[in-house]
Each structure stands twice: as C-alpha cells, then as structure tokens.
Coordinates of C-alpha atoms in Angstrom, one line a residue:
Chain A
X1 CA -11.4 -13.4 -26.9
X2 CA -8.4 -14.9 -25.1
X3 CA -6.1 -13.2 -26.8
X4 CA -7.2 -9.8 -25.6
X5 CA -8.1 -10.7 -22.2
X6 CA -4.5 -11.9 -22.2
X7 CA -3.3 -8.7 -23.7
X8 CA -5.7 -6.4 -21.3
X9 CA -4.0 -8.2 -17.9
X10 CA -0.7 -7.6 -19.3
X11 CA -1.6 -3.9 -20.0
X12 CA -3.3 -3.4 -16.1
X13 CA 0.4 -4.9 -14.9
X14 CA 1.9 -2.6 -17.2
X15 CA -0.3 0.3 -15.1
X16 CA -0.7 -0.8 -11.8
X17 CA 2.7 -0.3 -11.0
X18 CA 3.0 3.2 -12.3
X19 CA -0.3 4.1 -10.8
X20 CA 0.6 2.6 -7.4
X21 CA 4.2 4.5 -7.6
X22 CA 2.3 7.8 -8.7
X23 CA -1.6 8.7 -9.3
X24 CA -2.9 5.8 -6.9
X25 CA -5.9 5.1 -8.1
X26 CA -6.0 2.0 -9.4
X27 CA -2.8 0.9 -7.5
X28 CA -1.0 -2.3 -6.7
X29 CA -3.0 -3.7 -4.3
X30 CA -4.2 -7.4 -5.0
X31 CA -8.0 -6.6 -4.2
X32 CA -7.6 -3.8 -6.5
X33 CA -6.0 -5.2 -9.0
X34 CA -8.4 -8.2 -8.7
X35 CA -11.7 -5.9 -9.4
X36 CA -10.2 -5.1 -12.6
X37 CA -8.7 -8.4 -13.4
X38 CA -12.3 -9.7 -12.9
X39 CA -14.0 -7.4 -14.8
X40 CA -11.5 -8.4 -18.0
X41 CA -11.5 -12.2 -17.1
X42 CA -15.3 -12.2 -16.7
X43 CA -15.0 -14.0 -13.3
X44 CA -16.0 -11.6 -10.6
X45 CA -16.5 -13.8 -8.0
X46 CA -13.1 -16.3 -8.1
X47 CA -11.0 -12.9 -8.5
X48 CA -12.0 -11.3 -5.4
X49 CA -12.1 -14.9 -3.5
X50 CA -7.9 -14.7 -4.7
X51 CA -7.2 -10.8 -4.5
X52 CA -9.2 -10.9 -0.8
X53 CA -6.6 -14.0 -0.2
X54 CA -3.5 -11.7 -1.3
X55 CA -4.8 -8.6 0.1
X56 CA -4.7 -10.4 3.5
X57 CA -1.0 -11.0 3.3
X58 CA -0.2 -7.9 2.1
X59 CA -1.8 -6.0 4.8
X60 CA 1.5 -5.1 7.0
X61 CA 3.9 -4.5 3.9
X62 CA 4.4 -1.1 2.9
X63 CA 7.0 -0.5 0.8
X64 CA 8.3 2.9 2.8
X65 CA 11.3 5.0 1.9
X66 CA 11.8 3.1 -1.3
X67 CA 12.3 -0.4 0.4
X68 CA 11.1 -3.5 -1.8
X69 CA 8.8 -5.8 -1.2
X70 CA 7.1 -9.0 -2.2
X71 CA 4.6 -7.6 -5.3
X72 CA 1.0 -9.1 -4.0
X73 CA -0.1 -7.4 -6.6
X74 CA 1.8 -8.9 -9.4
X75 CA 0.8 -12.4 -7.6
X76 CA -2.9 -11.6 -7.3
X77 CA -2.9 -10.4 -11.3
X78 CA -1.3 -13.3 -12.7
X79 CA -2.9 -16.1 -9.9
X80 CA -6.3 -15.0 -11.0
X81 CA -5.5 -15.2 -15.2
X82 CA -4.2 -18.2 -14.2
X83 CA -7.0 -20.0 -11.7
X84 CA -9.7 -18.6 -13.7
X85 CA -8.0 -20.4 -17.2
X86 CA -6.9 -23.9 -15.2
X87 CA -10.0 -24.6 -12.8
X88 CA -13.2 -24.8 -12.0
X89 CA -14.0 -24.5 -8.4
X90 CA -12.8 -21.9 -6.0
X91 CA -11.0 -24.1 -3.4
X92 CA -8.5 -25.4 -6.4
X93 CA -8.4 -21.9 -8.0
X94 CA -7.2 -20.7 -4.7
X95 CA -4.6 -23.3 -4.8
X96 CA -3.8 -22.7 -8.4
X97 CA -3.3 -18.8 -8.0
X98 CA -1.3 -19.6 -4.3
X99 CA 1.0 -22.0 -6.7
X100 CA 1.4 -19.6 -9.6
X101 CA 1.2 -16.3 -7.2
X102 CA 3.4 -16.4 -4.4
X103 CA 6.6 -16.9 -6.7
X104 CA 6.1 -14.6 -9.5
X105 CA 5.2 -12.2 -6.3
X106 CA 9.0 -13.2 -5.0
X107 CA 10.6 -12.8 -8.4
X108 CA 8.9 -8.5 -8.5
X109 CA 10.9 -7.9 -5.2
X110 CA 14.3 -8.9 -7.4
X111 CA 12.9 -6.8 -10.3
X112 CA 11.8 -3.6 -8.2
X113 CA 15.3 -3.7 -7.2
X114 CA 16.8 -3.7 -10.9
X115 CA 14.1 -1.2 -12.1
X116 CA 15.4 1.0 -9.3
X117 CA 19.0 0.3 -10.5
X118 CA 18.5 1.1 -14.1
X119 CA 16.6 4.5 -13.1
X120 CA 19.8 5.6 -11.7
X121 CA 20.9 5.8 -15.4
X122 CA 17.7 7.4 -16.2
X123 CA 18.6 9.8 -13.8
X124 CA 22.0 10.3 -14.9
X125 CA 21.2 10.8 -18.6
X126 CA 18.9 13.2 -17.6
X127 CA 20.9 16.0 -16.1
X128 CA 23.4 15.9 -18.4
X129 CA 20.7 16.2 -21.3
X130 CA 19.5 19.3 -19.3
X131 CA 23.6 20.8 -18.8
X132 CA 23.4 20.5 -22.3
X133 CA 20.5 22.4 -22.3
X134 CA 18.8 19.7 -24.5
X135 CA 15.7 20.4 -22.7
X136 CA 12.7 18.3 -24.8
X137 CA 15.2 15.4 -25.0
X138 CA 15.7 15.6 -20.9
X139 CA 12.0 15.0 -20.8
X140 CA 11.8 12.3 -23.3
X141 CA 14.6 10.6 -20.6
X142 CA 12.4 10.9 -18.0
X143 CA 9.5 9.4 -20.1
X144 CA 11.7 6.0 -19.4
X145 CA 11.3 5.8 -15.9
X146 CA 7.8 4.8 -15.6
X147 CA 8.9 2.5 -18.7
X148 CA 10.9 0.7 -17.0
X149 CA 8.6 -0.2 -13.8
X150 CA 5.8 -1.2 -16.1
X151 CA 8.2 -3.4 -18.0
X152 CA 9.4 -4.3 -14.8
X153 CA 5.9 -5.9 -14.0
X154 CA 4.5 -6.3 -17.7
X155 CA 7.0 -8.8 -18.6
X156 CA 6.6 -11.4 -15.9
X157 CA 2.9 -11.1 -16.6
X158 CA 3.3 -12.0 -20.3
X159 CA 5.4 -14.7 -19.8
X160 CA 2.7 -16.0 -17.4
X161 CA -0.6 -15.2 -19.9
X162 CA 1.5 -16.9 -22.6
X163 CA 2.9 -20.2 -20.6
X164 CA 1.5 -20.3 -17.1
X165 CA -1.7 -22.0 -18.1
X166 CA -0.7 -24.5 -20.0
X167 CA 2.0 -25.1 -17.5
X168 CA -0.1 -25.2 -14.7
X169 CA -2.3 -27.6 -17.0
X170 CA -0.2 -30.1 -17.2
X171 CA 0.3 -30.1 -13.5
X172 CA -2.6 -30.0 -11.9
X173 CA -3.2 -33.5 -13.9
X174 CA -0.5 -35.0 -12.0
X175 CA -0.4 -33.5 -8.6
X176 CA -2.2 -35.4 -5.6
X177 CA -5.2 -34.0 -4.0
X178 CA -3.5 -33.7 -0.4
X179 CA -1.3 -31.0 -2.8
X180 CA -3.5 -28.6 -3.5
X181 CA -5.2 -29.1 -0.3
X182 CA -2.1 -28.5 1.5
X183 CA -2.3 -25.6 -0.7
X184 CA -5.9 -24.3 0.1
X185 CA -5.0 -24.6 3.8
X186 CA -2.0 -22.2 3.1
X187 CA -4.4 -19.6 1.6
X188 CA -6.1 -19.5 4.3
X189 CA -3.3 -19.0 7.2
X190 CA -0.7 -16.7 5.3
X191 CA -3.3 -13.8 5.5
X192 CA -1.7 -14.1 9.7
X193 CA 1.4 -13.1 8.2
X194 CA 0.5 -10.0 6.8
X195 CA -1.9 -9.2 9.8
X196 CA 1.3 -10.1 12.1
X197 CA 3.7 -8.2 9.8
X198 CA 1.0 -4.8 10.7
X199 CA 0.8 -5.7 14.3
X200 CA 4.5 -4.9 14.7
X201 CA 4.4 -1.5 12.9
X202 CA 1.1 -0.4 14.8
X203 CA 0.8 0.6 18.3
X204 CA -0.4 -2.9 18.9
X205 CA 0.6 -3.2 22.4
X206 CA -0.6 0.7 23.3
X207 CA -4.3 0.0 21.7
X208 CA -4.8 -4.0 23.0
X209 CA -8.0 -3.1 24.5
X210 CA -9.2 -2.1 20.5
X211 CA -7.7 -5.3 19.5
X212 CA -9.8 -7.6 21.7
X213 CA -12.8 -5.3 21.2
X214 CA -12.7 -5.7 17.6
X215 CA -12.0 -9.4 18.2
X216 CA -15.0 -9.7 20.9
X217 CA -17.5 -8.6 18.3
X218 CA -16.2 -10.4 15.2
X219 CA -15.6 -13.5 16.9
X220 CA -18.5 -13.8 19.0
X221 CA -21.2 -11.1 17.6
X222 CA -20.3 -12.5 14.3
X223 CA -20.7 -8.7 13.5
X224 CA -20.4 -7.8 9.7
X225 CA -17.2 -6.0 9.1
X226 CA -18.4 -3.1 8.2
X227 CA -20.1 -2.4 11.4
X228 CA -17.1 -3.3 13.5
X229 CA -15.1 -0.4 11.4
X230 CA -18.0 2.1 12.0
X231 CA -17.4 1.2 15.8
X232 CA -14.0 1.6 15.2
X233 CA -14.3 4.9 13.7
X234 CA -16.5 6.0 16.8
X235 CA -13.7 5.1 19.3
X236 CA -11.1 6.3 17.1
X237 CA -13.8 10.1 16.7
X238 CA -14.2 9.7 20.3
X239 CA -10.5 9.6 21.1
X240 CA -9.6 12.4 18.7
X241 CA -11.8 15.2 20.0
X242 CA -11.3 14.4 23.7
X243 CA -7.5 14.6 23.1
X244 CA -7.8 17.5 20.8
X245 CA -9.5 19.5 23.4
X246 CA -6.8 18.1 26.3
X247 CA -3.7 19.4 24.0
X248 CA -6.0 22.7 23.7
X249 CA -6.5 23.1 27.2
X250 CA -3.5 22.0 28.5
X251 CA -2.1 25.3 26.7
X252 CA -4.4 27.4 28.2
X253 CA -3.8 26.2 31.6
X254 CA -1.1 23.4 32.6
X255 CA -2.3 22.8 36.4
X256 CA -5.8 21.9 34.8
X257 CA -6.8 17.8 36.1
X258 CA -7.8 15.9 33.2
X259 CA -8.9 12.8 35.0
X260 CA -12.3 12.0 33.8
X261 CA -12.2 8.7 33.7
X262 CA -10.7 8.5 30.2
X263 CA -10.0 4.9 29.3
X264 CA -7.9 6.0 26.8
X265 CA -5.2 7.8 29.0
X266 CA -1.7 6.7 29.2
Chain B
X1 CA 17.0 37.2 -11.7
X2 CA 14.0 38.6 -9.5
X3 CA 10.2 38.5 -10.5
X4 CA 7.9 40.7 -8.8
X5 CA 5.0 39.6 -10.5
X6 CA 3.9 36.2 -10.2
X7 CA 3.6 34.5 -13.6
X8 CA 2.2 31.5 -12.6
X9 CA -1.5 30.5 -13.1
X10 CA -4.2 28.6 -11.5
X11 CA -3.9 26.1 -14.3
X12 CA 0.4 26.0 -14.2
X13 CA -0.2 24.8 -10.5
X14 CA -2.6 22.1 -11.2
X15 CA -0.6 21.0 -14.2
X16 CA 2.6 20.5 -12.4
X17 CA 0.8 19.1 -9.3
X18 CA -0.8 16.3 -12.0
X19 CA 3.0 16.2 -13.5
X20 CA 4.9 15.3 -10.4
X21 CA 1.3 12.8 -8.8
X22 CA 2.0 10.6 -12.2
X23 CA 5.8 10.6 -12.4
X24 CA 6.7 10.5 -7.9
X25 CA 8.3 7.3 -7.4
X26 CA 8.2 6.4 -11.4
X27 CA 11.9 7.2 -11.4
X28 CA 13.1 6.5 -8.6
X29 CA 16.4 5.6 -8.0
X30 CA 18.8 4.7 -4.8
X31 CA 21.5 8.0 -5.4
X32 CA 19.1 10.9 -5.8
X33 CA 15.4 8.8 -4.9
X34 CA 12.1 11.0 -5.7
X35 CA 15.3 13.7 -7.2
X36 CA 14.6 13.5 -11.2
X37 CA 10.8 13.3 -10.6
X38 CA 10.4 16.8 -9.2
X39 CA 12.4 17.4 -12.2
X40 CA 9.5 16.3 -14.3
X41 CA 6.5 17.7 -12.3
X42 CA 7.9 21.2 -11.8
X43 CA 9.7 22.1 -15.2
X44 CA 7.1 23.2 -16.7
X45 CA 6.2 26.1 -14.7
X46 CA 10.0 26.8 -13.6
X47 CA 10.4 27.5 -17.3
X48 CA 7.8 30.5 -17.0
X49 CA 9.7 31.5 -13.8
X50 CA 13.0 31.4 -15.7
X51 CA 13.2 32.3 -19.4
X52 CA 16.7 32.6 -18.9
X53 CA 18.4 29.3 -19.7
X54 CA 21.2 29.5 -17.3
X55 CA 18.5 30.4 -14.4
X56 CA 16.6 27.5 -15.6
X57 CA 19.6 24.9 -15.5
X58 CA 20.6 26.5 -12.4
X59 CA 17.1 25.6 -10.6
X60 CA 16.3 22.4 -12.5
X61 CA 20.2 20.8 -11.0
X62 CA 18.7 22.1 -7.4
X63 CA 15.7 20.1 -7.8
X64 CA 18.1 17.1 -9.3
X65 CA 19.4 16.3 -5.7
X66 CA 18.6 13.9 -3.0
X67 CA 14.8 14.4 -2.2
X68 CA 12.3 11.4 -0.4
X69 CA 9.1 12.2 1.1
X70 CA 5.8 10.6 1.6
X71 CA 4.7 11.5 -2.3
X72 CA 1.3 12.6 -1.1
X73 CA 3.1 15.1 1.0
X74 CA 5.2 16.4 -1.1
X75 CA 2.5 18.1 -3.0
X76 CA 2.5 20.5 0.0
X77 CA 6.6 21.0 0.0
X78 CA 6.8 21.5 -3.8
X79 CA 4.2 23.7 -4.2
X80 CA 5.6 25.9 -1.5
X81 CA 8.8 25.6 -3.2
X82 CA 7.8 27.1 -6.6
X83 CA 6.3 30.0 -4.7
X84 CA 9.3 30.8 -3.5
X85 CA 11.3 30.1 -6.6
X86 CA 8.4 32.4 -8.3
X87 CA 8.9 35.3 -6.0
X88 CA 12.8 35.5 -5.4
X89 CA 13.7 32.9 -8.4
X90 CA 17.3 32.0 -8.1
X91 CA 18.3 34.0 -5.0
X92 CA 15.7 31.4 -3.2
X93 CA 17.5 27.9 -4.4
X94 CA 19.0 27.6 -1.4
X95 CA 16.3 28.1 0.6
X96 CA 14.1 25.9 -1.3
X97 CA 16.4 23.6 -1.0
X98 CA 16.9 23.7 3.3
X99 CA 13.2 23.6 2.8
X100 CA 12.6 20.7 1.0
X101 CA 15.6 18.5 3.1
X102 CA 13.9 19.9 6.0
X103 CA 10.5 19.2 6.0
X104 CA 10.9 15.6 4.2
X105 CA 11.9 14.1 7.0
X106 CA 8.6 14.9 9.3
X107 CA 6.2 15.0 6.9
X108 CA 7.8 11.4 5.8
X109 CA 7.0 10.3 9.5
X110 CA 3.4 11.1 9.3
X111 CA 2.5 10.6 6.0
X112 CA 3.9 7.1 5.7
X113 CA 2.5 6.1 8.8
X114 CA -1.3 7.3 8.1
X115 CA -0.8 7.1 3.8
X116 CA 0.9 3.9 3.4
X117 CA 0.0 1.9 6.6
X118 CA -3.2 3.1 8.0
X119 CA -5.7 4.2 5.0
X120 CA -4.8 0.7 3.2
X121 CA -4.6 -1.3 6.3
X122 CA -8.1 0.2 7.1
X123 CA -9.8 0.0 3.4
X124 CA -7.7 -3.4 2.3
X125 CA -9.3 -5.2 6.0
X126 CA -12.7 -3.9 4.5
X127 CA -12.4 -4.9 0.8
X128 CA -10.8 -8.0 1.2
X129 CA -13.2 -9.5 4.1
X130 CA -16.2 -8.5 1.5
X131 CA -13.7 -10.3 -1.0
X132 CA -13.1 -13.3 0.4
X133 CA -17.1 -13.6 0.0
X134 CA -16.8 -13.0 -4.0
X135 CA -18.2 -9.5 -3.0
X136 CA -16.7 -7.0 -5.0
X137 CA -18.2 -3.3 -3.0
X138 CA -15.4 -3.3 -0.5
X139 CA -13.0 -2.5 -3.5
X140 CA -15.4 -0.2 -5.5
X141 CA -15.8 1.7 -2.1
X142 CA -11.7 1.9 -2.4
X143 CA -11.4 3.0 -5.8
X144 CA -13.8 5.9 -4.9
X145 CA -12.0 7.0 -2.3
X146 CA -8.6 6.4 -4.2
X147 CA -10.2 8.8 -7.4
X148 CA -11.3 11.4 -4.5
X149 CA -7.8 11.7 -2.9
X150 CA -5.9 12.6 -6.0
X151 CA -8.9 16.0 -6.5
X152 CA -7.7 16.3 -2.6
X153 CA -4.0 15.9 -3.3
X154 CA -4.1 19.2 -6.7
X155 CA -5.3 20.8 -4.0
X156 CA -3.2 20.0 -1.4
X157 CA 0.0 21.3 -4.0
X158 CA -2.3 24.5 -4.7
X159 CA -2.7 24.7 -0.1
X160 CA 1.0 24.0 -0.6
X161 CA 1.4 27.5 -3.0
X162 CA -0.7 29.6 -1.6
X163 CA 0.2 29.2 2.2
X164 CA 3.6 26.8 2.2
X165 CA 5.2 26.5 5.8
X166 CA 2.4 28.2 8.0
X167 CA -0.2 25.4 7.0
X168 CA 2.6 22.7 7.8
X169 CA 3.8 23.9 11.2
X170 CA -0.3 24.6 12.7
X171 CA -1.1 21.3 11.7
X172 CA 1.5 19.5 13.3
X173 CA -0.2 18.5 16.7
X174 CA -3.6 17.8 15.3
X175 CA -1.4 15.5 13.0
X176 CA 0.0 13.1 15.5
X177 CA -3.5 13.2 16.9
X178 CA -5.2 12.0 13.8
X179 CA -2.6 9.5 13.1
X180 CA -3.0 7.9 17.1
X181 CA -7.0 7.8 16.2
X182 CA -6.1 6.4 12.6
X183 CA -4.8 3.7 14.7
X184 CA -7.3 3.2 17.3
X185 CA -9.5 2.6 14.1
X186 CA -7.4 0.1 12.8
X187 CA -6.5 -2.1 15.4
X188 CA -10.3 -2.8 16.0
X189 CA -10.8 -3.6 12.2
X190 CA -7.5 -6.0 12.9
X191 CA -9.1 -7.5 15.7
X192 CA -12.0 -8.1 13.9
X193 CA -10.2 -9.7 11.2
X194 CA -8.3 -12.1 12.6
X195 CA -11.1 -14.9 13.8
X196 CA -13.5 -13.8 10.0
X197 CA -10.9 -15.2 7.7
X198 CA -8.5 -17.1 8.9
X199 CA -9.5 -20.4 9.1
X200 CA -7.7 -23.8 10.8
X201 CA -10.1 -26.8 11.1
X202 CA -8.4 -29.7 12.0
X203 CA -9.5 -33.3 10.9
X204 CA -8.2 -34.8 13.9
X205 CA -11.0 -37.4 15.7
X206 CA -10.8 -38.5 19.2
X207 CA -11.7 -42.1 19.6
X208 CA -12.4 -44.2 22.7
X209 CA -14.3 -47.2 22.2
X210 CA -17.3 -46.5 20.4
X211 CA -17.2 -42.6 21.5
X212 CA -15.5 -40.0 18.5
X213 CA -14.7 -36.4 19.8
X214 CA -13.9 -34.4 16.8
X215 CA -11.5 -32.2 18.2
X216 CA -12.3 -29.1 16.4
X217 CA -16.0 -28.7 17.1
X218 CA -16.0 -30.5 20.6
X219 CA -12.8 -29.0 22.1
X220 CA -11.2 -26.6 20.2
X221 CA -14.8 -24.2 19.5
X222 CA -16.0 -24.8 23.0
X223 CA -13.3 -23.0 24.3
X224 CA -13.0 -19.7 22.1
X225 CA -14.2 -19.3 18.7
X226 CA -11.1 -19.1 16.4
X227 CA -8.6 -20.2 18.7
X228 CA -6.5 -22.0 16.6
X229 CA -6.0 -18.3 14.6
X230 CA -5.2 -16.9 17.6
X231 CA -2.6 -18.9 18.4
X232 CA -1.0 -19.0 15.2
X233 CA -1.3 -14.7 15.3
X234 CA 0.3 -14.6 18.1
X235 CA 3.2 -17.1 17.5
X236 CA 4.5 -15.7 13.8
X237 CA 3.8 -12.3 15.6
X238 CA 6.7 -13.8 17.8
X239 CA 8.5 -15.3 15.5
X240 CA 8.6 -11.7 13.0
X241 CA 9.2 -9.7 16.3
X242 CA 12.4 -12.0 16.9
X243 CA 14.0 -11.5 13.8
X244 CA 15.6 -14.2 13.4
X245 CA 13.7 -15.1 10.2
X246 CA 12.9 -13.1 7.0
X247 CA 9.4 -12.8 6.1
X248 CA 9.9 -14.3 2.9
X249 CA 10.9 -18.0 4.5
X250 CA 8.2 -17.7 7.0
X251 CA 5.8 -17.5 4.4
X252 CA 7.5 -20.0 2.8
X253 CA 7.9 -22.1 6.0
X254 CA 3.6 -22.1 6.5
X255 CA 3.4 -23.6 3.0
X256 CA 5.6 -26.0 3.6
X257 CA 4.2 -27.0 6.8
X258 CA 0.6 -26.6 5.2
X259 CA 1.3 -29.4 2.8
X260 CA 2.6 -31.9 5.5
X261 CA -0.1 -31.7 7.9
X262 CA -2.5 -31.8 4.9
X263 CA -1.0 -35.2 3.8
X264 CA -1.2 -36.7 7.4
X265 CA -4.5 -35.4 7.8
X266 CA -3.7 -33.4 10.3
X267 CA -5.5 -30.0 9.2
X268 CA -8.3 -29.8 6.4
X269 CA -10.1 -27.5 4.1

C-alpha cells in the first residue's frame, strides 16, 4: 500500500507540471495538487490544512513570460507525503510539511531553470530533424519536452517518497518543541507574503475602498468567504456594466456628463 | 502553392487546438519560448494544407521562431493563423508571421493579467480559506471550472479560425473593462482574506501586582480584530515594494524570525 501511494505522488508530480504548463486542469497549484494528494494518501483533511497553507503563499506568484518561480506545488506534494507519513496531529504536520516544503519548493525554481535550458536542445534537434525532412522523428523530439519538466519535478519527489520520511523521522525525535512551533507560527504568517507579493501586481492602491470592504466584513462580520466573493462579484458586475455603458455613450456623444455619483470614478 | 478549397475539418481544428493546449509551455525554451510547441499543435493540419514537402518545411521553420503569448490566448492567434496558411498557404507566412508577433504582445497583457493573476488569485483565496478548514469543495469547485475552461479554450482556437482578427480587435475595450472588474473582485476577496487566516497571537502577559493583562486579548483585539496581520501586510508589502530584498530571503527571513520569538515566547500557536 505504501509502495503505490508512493509511486501514485511521484506520478501526480510527474503531471502536474505538464498539466499546469499546458491542459490546466489539474495544475500546479498546492490546493490542487493537495485534493489529489489527499485522495491517494487517504488523508483529506491534513492535505488541504497544508495545500490551503501553500496556496496562501503562492497567491501573488505567477510565473509570466516564462519567469521562474518557487514551485508551491512541488512543496505542497511532497510536504503532505511527508506530514501525513511522520505525524499525527495537524499543528506538527504543518510544521513537518513547512520543513520538508519550502526547500524542495526552492530547489524547483533551479530546476525550471535547467529544464528550460535543456529544451533549447530539444528545440534545436527538432528543426534540423524537420530540414531533414525526418518528419515522425521531429515529433518524437518534441515528445521530450514535456519529459523533461515532469522529470524535472518527478525526481525530487522520489527522492523525497523514498528518504524524506525516514529523514524527517529521525528528526522530529530530536528537535525541541519551541522548533516546530516556531515552525507552526511560520505557516501561519508566510500566507502575508504571497497576499503582499499580489498586492503589488493588482491595482491595490486604485481599488483600497474594496480592500477595506472586503476586510470590514471578514474581520468584523466574520462573513464566510464565500459570501464576501459573491459581494465582490456584485461590485465588480456593478462596475462593469456602468462603465461599459460610459465607454458606449461616451462614443455616441463626448459632451455627455457622467456624474452620477459613481463611487467608482477616477 | 494556393488552395482554394479549404481542406481542413471540424475535427483537424479541435485536434490541433488539443495538440498545442497539452504541449504550450511543455517545451519551452529561453531562444525561441512557446516556438517548437506551435510546431507540435499545428503540424498536423499544416500537413493537409501542404502535401508538398518543401511547402511544409517552409511553414513549419515559420512557426519555429520566437513566439510567447498568454497560452490561453494563443488559441485565438493560431487558429487564425492556419486559416490563413489554409487559404493563401505559403504566400501568407509572412503575414502569419507579422500576425502572430503582433498580436502576442496585447493579448499577453490581458491574458496574463486576468489568466494567471486574477482567476487563481480569485479561486486559490476561495479554496484555500475552505482548505485551511480541512474542507476540500473550494478545490473541487476549481477543478470544475479548470475541466470547463479547456471545452471553452477548443473553442476559442475554432472562434480563432473562423473569425481571426475581427473578434480580437471588437473585444478589446470590453477587455480592459472585464480585467478592472476582475480586479475589483479580487481585491475584496484579498481584503477578506487577510484577518481569516493569518494568525499572530502573542503569549506576552502584562503583570502588575496581582493584575495579568494578556496582551493579545485585552489590548491587541480591543483595538481591531486582526491587527497584528495588518501590520505585518502592510510592512512586507513595504519591504517587497522597496526592493531591496528578494522574495525568497524574506520568506526565509519570517522563518527565521518565527523560530526566535517562538523560543522566547514571544509569539504562540
């Protein structure tokens, strides 16, 4: 039983990055990855207590126009094989994945940049196949693109299914408890980092008042997420058609006034 | 070589839209990018536009070069592209290939913005508040979405076909529209989450005589809920916006100080 939930997480790192880099459907992202990874592990609960943990971080970092950046994903995966093997309890599995997670997470920036490296062979081999006119073997050059970004992912994985618990075994009967509470308390501020990281690339300063609104009825509402994104969606619904028909009427008619009290205006 | 009649199917369209969806950033690579990958989605049906070998290689090297776009996106640029290629095949390459260098850059603009920053910042908030409670429908909810996009994204590439640069140029304004109220949307579900999960309690105890004050509870929560969250948002919101530091040693940098203020004490579970 160990043996092929150890092989299954190794496989879902093998996909995730393809998928993330292509269909996006089950994609990199840790509370993603964590539904699955709790579904093989058999540990529902602890893997979305972890992936929710990593999702949080990973909320500002998009990796556009082909930049790298840390692998949550990767981190989540192998921080939840790992927590649900080592621990009991969800505060020291939190610890546990933080421990395990946050470097292997480090290490997939270094090897997105080497898998984007070796593609430029890929790449390479590929045209000249096709100037050749070896057109089947062109294709089976391509094949090794998404190879290599699996393997890029699938390897660190094993190595953690294979030595990580046993590692983290031996550690967690020597480390002190103000350790893995130090740790514990670190799950729960990094998720400001991502949430900072996304406050720079949205128009945080333009929208405050949606800021403090959402704030207002989280913080003292104690309104369920959920609702606080259906009143986001009605602000954002709201804003859309009233500046839809602006941009339509100015058009029409330039000297037209449009000051109706619109809290939204500029 | 000219074809007047289109050769193409229904089923060639969706089978090079699937092609390229599975292989777009699979091989990429910093001199040509998203380059080879169009290579793979497209070749299939540029072989039926070309059954002339030197056509073929001539089309195939265009679709070689430098090419980067928000991947969703390019479903509309490509399949544009191959209904040019299909109605004026190689007299067109260099059109198709102005084209696709010009509309990248735009489309890249908006796409990345509502693709890759607002539809996960949105969905992630969701799914990993309902996480953090062991609560997996937040991600299911995802997924669903996630399988629904890629039905919407064959047919974007077929949209892409059949209509090409008309569709892209009307729905420019409405675009930059949707993306503001995207954002509007988002920023209230960041707001939200900011006091529901992350959590500072400090240990600290004020004692005078045979009075204690925790500080959290008597101070710190009298004021305003989750201030302690607030202040830390606001100062690595600083610190990122400065520059000074990577994100990588910040992170690094709130472990660090996490595990000090733990062993004196200072902050608890």
């Amino acid at each position: 039983m160990e043996i092929i939930q150890g092989l299954l997480i190794i496989l879902l790192s093998f996909w995730m990055v393809i998928d993330q880099q292509g269909l996006v459907i089950v994609t990199w992202f840790p509370i993603m990855v964590a539904l699955f990874a709790g579904l093989i592990m058999g540990d529902m609960q602890t893997a979305m207590v972890i992936g929710g943990t990593f999702q949080l971080m990973a909320l500002g970092v998009a990796n556009i126009g082909g930049s790298s950046v840390p692998n949550w994903g990767l981190a989540a995966l192998v921080g939840i094989y790992v927590a649900i093997r080592t621990t009991n309890n969800i505060e020291e599995a939190k610890a546990v994945a933080l421990a395990v997670g946050v470097p292997v997470g480090m290490l997939g920036i270094q090897l997105d940049v080497l898998a984007k490296i070796l593609n430029s062979y890929v790449a390479q081999a590929a045209q000249k196949a096709l100037n050749e006119r070896k057109f089947k073997k062109m294709n089976h050059i391509l094949m090794v693109g998404p190879l290599i970004f699996g393997l890029s992912t699938a390897i660190p994985t094993a190595l953690c299914v294979i030595f990580g618990d046993k590692i983290v075994n031996v550690i967690l009967d020597v480390v002190p408890q103000w350790f893995t509470d130090g740790l514990s308390i670190a799950g729960n501020m990094l998720p400001v980092v991502g949430i900072a990281l996304l406050l720079q690339v949205m128009p945080a300063k333009k929208y405050l008042t949606m800021l403090i609104i959402g704030f207002i009825f989280s913080a003292y509402l104690k309104m369920p997420i959920f609702g606080i994104s259906l009143l986001g969606f009605a602000l954002a619904y709201y804003f859309f058609t009233t500046n839809m028909k602006k941009s339509v009427a100015s058009v029409n008619n330039e000297s037209v006034d449009f000051d109706e009290g619109d809290e939204f205006d500029e | 070589m000219s074809n007047e009649e289109l050769v193409l199917t229904k089923k060639d369209i969706n089978k090079a839209a699937i092609r390229y969806m599975f292989s777009a950033c699979n091989i990429f690579n910093y001199q040509t990018q998203q380059g080879p990958a169009i290579v793979f989605g497209l070749e299939k049906s540029l072989r039926k536009i070309y059954p002339d070998d030197d056509d073929y290689v001539a089309s195939l090297n265009n679709h070689y070069k430098y090419f980067n776009t928000t991947t969703w996106m390019a479903n509309i640029i490509l399949g544009a592209s191959l209904a040019m290629e299909e109605k004026d095949g190689t007299d067109s390459l260099e059109t198709v290939q102005a084209f696709k260098t010009g509309m990248m850059g735009p489309l890249a603009g908006i796409g990345d913005t509502l693709i890759w920053v607002l539809y996960p910042t949105i969905m992630g908030s969701i799914a990993a508040y309902m996480g953090l409670e062991g609560n997996p429908t937040g991600a299911i909810i995802w997924l669903l979405f996630n399988i629904f996009f890629v039905f919407f994204r064959i047919k974007l590439f077929s949209i892409g076909y059949d209509s090409g640069l008309k569709l892209i140029t009307s729905l420019g304004d409405k675009l930059s529209v949707f993306t503001e109220a995207a954002s509007v949307m988002g920023l209230t579900v960041v707001g939200a989450l900011i006091p529901s999960v992350v959590k500072i309690n400090t240990g600290i105890v004020f004692k005078t005589g045979d009075v204690e004050m925790p500080i959290q509870t008597e101070i710190l929560d009298k004021i305003m809920p989750a201030l302690l969250p607030v202040a830390l948002t606001i100062l690595i919101y600083k610190i990122i916006a400065n520059k000074k530091m990577s994100v990588t040693s910040i992170i690094f940098l709130v472990i660090g100080i996490s595990l000090v203020l733990s062993f004196f004490g200072v902050l608890t579970v």
